[in-house]
XYZ file of C-alpha atoms in Angstrom:
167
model
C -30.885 -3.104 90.383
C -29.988 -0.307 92.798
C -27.436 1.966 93.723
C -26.558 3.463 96.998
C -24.203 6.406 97.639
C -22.950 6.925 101.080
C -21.444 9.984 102.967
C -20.056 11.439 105.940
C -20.032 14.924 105.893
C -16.672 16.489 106.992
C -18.189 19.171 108.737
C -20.243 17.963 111.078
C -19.902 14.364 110.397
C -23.168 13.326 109.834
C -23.518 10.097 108.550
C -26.085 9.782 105.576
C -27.062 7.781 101.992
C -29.163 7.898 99.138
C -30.791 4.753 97.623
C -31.658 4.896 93.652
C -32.985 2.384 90.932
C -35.422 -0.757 91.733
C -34.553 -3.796 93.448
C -36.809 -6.844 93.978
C -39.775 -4.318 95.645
C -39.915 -2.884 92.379
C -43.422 -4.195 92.028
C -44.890 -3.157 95.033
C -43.693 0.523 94.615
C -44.991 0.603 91.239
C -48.456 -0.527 91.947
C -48.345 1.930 95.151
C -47.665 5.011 92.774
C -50.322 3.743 90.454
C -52.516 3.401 93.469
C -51.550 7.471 94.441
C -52.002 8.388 90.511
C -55.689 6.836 90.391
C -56.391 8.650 93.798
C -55.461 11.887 92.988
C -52.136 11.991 94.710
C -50.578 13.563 92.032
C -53.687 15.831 90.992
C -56.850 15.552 88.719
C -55.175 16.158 85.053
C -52.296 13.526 85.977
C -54.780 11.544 86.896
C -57.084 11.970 83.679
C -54.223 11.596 81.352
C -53.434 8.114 82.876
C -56.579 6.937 82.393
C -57.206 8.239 78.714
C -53.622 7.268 77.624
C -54.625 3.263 76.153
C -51.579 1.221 77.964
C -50.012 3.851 80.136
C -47.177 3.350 82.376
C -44.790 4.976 84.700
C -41.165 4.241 85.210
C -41.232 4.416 89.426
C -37.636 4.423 89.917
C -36.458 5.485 93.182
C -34.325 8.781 91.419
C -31.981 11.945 93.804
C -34.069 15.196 92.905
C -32.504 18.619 93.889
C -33.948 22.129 93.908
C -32.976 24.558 91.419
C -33.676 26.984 94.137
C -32.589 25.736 97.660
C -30.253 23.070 96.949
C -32.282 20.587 99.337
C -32.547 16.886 97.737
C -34.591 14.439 98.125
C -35.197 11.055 97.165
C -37.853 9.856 95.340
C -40.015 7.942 92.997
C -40.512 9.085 89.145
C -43.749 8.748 88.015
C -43.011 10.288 84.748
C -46.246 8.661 82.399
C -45.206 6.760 79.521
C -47.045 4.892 76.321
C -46.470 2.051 74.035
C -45.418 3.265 70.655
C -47.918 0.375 69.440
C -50.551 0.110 71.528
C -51.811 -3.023 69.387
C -48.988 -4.576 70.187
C -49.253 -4.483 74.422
C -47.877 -8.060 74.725
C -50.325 -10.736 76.967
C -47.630 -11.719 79.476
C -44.618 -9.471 80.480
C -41.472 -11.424 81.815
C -43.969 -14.271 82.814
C -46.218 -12.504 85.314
C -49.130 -11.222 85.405
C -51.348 -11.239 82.277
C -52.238 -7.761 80.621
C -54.936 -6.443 78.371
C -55.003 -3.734 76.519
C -57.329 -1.458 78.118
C -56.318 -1.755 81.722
C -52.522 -2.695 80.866
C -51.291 0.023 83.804
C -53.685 -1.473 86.008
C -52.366 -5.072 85.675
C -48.926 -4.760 85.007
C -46.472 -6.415 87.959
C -43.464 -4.320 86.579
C -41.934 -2.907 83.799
C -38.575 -4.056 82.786
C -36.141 -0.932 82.444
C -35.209 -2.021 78.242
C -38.860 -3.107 77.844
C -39.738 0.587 78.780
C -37.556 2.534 76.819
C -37.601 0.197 73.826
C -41.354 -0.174 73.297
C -42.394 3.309 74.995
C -42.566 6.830 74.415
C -42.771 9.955 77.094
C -46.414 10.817 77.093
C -45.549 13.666 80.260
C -42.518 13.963 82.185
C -43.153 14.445 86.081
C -41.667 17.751 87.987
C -40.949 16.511 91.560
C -41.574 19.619 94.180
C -39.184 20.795 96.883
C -40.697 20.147 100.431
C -38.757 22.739 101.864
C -39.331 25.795 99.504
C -42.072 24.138 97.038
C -39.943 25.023 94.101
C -39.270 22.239 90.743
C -36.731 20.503 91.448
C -34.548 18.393 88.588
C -33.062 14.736 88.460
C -29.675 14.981 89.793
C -27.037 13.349 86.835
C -24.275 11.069 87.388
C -22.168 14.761 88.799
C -24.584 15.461 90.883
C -25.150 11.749 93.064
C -21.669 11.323 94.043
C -21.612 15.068 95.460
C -24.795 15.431 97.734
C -24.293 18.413 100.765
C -25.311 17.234 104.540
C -28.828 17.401 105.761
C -27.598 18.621 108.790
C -25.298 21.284 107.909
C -25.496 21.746 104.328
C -21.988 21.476 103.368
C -21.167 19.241 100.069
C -19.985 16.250 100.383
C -18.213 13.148 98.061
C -19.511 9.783 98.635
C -17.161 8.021 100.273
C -19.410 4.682 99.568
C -20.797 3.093 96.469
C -23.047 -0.275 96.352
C -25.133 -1.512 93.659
C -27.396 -3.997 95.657
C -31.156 -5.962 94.266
């Protein structure tokens, strides 16, 4: 499940959106950011603590991040590493696909239901998205901060003057 805020900026009236949560390509994102983890996308020591942390996972919702600096946002995927709080008990199936293991449960895993995550998992290392345009941390925008995103164009703040939840 998704959301998707839309704007149109009453400066300049540039027409733009941001798309959040997971929808059915939940799946393919997830195994793409576990893909970029195990390559080094997102460095060496993320890397190594993926692999050493016995059933790891990442959450790989699509979330708004804005600079504590610029003000620019962005949208993009979290890849904030979680762990089961009982490894022992990684299930065999999840939601009826694929089958897991305990060792290579990250590896194997077709998606992770949002409950499942936060019910059975802890916060091993929470991910620090960077700015693109001034390389600074940026922060996950709250419920405030979505509905009120400024123009890429002109950089004047904006209301949404659209809201869909779409899957």
């Amino acid at each position: 499940m998704g959301e998707r805020f839309c704007f149109t900026c009453k400066n300049c009236h540039h027409e733009y959106s941001a798309h959040i949560g997971r929808g059915f390509g939940y799946g393919e994102v997830y195994r793409a950011r576990i893909a970029a983890i195990e390559a080094g996308d997102y460095g060496p020591a993320w890397r190594e603590l993926f692999r050493k942390t016995p059933g790891a996972v990442i959450d790989a919702d699509y979330v708004i991040y804005i600079c504590n600096t610029c003000k620019t946002w962005e949208v993009s995927t979290d890849v904030s590493l979680y762990a089961p709080n009982k490894p022992e008990d990684i299930p065999s199936k999840l939601d009826g696909k694929k089958t897991l293991n305990k060792a290579g449960a990250a590896q194997l895993v077709e998606y992770i239901k949002k409950r499942y995550l936060f019910e059975n998992h802890h916060l091993v290392k929470r991910y620090y998205h960077r700015c693109n345009k001034c390389g600074k941390r940026m922060h996950k925008a709250s419920r405030n901060e979505m509905v009120e995103l400024s123009c890429p164009e002109c950089g004047r703040s904006n209301q949404a003057n659209e809201f869909w939840m779409w899957d």
